[in-house]
PDB file of C-alpha atoms in Angstrom:
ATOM      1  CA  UNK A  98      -1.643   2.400 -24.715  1.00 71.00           C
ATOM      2  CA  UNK A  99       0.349  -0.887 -25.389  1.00 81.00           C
ATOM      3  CA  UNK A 100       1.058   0.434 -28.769  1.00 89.00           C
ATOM      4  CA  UNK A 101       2.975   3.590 -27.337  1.00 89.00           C
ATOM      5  CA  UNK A 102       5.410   0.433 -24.777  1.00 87.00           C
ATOM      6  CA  UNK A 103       5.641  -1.285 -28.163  1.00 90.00           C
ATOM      7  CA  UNK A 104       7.117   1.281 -29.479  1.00 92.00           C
ATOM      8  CA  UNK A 105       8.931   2.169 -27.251  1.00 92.00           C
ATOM      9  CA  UNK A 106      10.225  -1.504 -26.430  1.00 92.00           C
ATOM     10  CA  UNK A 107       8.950  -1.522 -22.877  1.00 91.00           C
ATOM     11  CA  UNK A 108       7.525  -4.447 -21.393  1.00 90.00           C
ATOM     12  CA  UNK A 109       4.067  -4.053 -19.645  1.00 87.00           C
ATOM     13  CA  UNK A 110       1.502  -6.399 -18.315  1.00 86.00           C
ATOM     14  CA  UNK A 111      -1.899  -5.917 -19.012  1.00 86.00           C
ATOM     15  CA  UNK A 112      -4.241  -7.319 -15.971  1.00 89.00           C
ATOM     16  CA  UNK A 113      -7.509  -9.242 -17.068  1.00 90.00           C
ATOM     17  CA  UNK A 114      -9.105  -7.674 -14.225  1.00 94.00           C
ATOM     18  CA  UNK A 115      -8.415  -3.908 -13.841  1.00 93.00           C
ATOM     19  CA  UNK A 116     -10.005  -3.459 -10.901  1.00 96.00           C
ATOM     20  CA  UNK A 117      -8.560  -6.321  -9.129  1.00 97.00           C
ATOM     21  CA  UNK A 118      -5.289  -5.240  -9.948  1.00 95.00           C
ATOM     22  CA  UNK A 119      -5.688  -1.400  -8.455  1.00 95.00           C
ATOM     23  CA  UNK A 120      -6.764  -3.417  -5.196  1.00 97.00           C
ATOM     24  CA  UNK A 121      -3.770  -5.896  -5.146  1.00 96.00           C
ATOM     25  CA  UNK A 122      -1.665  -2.450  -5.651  1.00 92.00           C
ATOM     26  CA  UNK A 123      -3.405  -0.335  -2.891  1.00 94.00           C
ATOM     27  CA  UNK A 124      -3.732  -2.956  -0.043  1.00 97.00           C
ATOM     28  CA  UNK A 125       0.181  -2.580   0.579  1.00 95.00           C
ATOM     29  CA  UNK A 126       0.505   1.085   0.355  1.00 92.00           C
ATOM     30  CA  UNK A 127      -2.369   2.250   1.399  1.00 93.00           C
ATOM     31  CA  UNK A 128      -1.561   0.084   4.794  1.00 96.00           C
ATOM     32  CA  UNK A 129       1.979   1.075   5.234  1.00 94.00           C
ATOM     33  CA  UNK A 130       1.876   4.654   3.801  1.00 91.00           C
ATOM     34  CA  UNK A 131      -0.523   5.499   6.561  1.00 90.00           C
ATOM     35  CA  UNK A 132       1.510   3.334   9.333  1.00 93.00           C
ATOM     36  CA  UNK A 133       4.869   4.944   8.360  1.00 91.00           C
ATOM     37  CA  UNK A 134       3.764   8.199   8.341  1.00 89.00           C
ATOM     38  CA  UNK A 135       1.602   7.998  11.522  1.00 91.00           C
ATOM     39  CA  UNK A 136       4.305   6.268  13.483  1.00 94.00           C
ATOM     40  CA  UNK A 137       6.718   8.080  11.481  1.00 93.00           C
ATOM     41  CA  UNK A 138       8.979   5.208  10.947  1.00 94.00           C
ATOM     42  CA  UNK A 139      10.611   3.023   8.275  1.00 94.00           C
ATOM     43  CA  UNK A 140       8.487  -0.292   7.402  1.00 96.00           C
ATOM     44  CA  UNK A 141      10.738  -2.752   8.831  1.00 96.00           C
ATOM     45  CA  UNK A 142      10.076  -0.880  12.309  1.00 96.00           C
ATOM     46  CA  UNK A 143       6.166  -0.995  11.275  1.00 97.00           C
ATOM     47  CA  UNK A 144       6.634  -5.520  10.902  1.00 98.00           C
ATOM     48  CA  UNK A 145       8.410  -5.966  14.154  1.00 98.00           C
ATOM     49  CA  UNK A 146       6.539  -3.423  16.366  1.00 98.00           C
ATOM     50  CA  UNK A 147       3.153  -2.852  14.964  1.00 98.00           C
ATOM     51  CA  UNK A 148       2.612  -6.072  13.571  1.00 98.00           C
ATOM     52  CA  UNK A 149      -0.815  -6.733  14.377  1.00 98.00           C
ATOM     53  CA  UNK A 150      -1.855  -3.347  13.861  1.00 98.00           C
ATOM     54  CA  UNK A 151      -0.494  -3.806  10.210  1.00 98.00           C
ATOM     55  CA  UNK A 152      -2.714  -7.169   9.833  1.00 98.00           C
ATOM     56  CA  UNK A 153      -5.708  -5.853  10.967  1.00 98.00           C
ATOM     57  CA  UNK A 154      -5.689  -2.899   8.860  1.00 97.00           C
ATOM     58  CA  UNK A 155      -4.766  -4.714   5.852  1.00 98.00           C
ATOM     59  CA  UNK A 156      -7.710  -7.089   6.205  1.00 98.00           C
ATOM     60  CA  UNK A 157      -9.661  -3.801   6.929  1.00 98.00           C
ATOM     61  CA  UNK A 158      -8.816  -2.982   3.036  1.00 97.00           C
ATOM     62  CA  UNK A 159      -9.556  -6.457   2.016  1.00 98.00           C
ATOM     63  CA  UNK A 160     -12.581  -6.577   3.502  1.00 98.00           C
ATOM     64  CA  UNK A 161     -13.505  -3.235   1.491  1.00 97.00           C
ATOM     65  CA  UNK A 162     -12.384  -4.741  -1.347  1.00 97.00           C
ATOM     66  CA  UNK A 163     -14.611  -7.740  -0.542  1.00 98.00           C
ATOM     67  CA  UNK A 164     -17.583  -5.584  -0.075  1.00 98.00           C
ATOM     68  CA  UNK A 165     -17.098  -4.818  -3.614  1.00 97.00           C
ATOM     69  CA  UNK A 166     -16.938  -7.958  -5.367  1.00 97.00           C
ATOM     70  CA  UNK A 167     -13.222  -7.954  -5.227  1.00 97.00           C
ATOM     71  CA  UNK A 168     -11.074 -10.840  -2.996  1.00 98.00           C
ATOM     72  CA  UNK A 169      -7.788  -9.857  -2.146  1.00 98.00           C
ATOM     73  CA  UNK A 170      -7.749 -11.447   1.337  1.00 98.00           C
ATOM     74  CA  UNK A 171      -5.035 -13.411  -0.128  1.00 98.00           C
ATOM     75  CA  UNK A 172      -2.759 -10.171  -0.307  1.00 98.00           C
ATOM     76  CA  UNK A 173      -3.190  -9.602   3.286  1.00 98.00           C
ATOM     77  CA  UNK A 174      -0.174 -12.346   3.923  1.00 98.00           C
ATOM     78  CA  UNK A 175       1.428 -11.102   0.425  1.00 98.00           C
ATOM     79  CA  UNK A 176       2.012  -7.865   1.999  1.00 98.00           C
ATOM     80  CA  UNK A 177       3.340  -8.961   5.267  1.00 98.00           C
ATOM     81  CA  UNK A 178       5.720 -11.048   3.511  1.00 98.00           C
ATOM     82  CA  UNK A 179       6.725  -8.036   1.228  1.00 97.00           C
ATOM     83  CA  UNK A 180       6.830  -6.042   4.774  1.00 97.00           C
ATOM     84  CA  UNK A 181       9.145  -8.421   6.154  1.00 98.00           C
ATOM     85  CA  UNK A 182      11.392  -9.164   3.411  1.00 98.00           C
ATOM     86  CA  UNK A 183      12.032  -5.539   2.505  1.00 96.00           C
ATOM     87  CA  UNK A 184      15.510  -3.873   4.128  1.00 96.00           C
ATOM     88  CA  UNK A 185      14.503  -2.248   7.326  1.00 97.00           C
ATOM     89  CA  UNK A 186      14.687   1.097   6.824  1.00 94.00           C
ATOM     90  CA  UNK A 187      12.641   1.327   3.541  1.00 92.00           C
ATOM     91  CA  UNK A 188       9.623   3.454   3.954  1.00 92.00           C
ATOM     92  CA  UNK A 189       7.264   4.959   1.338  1.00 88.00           C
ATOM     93  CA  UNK A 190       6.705   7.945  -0.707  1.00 80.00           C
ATOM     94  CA  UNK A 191       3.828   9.319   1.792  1.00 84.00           C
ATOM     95  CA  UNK A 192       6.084   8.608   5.042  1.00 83.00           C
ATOM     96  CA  UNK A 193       9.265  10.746   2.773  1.00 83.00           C
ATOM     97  CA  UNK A 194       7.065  13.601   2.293  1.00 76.00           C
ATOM     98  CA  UNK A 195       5.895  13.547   5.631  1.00 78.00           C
ATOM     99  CA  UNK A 196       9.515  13.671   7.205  1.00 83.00           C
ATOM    100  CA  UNK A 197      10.336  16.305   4.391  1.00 77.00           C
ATOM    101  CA  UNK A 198       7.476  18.464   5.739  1.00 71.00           C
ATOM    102  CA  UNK A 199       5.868  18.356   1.516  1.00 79.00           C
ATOM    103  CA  UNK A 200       2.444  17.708   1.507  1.00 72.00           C
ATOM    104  CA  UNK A 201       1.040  14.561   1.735  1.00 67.00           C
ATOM    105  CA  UNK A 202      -2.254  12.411   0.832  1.00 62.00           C
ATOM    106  CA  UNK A 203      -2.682  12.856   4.796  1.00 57.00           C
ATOM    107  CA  UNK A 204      -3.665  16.900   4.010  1.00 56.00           C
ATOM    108  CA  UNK A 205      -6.357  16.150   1.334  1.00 53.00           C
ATOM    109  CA  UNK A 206      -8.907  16.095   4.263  1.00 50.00           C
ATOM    110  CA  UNK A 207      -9.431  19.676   4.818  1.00 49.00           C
ATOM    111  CA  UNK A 208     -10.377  19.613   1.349  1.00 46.00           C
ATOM    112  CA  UNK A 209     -13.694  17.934   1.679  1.00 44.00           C
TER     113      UNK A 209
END
């Protein structure tokens, strides 16, 4: 794969720990996909009103991770910063598709 950025003059970062990195990804938006969608607001609305409910269910996720040989419980403040610094009405690909009535990650339940 790092051929194909090569050559195509991208820059890329390659993680020493894969699995690590997925984690460090998914704690943010895994937590505030499934608060902007279920609140159906923009993230900045999730940090000043649901602010606990945020922190608790991203050290839910890092506790998962945990369970797995994985620490991202540093994250859990990395996020909230992210959270706070990001303009106020930003929200996330999950809460769009909600709002735009396109499926979301929220239908793959009825799958299973």
């Amino acid at each position: 794969m790092a051929q194909l950025f090569d050559a195509a003059s991208l820059r890329y970062k390659t993680p020493e720990d894969i699995r690590t990195a997925v984690w460090k990804k998914y704690i943010f938006i895994s937590a505030f996909a499934t608060l902007t969608s279920y609140y159906d607001t923009s993230i900045g609305a999730i940090y000043e009103k649901h602010f606990d409910e945020a922190k608790v269910l991203l050290q839910e996720i890092a506790n998962i991770a945990y369970a797995m040989n994985i620490d991202i419980y540093d994250e859990v403040e990395k996020a909230l910063e992210t959270a706070k610094n990001l303009p106020y009405d930003s929200s996330t690909s999950m809460h769009l598709d909600f709002t735009n009535y396109k499926a979301t990650e929220l239908e793959w339940h009825y799958c299973f």
